[in-house]
CSV table of C-alpha atoms in Angstrom, one decimal:
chain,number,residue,atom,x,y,z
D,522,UNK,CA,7.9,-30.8,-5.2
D,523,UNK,CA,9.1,-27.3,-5.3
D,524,UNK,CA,7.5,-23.9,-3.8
D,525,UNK,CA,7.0,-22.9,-7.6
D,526,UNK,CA,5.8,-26.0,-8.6
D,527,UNK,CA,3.2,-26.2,-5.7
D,528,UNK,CA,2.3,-22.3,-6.4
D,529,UNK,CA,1.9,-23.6,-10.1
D,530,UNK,CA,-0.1,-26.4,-9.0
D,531,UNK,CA,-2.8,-25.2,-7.2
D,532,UNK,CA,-3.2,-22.0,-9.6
D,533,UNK,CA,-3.4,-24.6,-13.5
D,534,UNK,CA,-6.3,-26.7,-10.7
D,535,UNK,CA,-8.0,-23.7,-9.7
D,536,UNK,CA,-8.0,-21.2,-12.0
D,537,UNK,CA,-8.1,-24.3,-14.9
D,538,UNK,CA,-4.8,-22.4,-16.7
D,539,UNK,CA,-1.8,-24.6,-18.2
D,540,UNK,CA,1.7,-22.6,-17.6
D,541,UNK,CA,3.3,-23.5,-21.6
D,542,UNK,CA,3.6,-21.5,-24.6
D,543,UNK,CA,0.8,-19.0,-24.5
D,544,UNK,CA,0.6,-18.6,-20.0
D,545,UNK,CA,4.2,-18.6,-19.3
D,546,UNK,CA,5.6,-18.0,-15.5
D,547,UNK,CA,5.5,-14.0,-16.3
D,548,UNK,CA,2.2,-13.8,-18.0
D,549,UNK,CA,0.1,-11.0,-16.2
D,550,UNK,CA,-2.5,-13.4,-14.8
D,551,UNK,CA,-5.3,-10.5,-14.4
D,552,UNK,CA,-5.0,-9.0,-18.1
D,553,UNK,CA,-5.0,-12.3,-19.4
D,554,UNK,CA,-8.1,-13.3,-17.9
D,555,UNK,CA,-6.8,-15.9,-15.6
D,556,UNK,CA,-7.4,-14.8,-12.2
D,557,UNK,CA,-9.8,-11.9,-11.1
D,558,UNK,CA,-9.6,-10.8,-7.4
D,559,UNK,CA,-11.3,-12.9,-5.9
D,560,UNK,CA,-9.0,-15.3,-7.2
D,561,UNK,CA,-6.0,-13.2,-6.1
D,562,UNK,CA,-7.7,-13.4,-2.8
D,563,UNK,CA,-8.2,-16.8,-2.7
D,564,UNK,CA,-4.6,-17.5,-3.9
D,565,UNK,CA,-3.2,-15.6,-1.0
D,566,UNK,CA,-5.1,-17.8,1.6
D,567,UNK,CA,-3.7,-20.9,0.2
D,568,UNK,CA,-0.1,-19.4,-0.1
D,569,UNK,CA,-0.4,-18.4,3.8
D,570,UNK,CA,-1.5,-22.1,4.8
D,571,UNK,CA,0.7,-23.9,2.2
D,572,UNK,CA,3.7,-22.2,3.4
D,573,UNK,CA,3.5,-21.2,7.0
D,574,UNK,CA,3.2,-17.4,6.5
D,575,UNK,CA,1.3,-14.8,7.6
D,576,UNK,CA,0.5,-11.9,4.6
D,577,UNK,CA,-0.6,-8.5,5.7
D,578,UNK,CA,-3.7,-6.9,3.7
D,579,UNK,CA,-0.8,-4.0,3.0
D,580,UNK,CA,1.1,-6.9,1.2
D,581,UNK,CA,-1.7,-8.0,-0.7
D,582,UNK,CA,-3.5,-4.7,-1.9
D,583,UNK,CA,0.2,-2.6,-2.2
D,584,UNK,CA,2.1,-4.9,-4.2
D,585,UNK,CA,-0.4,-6.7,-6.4
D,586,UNK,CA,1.5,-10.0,-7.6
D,587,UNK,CA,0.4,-10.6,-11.3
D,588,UNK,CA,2.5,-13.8,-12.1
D,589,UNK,CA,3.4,-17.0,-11.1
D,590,UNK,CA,7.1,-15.8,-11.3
D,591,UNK,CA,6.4,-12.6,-8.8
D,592,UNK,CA,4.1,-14.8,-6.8
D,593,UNK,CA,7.1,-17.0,-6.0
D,594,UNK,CA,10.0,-14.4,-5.5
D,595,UNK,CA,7.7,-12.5,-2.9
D,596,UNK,CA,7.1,-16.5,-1.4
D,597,UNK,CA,10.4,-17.0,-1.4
D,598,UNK,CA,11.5,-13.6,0.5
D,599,UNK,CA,8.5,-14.1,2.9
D,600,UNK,CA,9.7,-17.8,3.8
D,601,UNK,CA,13.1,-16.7,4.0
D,602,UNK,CA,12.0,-13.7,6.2
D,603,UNK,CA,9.9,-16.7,8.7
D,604,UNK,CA,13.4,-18.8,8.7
């Protein structure tokens, strides 16, 4: 299984969202009512222990990730940046 896939995974079981026609990969999570910050917050715990990374409170608060799509490019340049 992919990093997007995983990142999909846990947020459709947790935030109890299906990615398809009306949530799509760069649906903004918060306005639609899919995550809240405490969510956001929880989301970035699992993405630290899924993936081996460490994710600074700057990173979390300054660039607010709103999709599963910008959720996975920063995931992608933070693993690449732990290579």
């Amino acid at each position: 299984m992919g990093r997007r896939e995983k990142i999909r995974d846990y947020m459709e079981d947790r935030f109890l969202v299906e990615f398809g026609e009306d949530v799509t990969p760069d649906t903004d999570l918060f306005k639609a009512g899919v995550m809240d910050s405490f969510g956001y917050l929880q989301l970035m715990d699992f993405l630290e222990s899924e993936f081996d990374v460490e994710i600074s409170s700057d990173e979390i608060l300054g660039n607010v990730f709103v999709s599963l799509a910008t959720i996975d490019d920063f995931m992608a340049e933070k693993i690449e940046l732990n290579a």
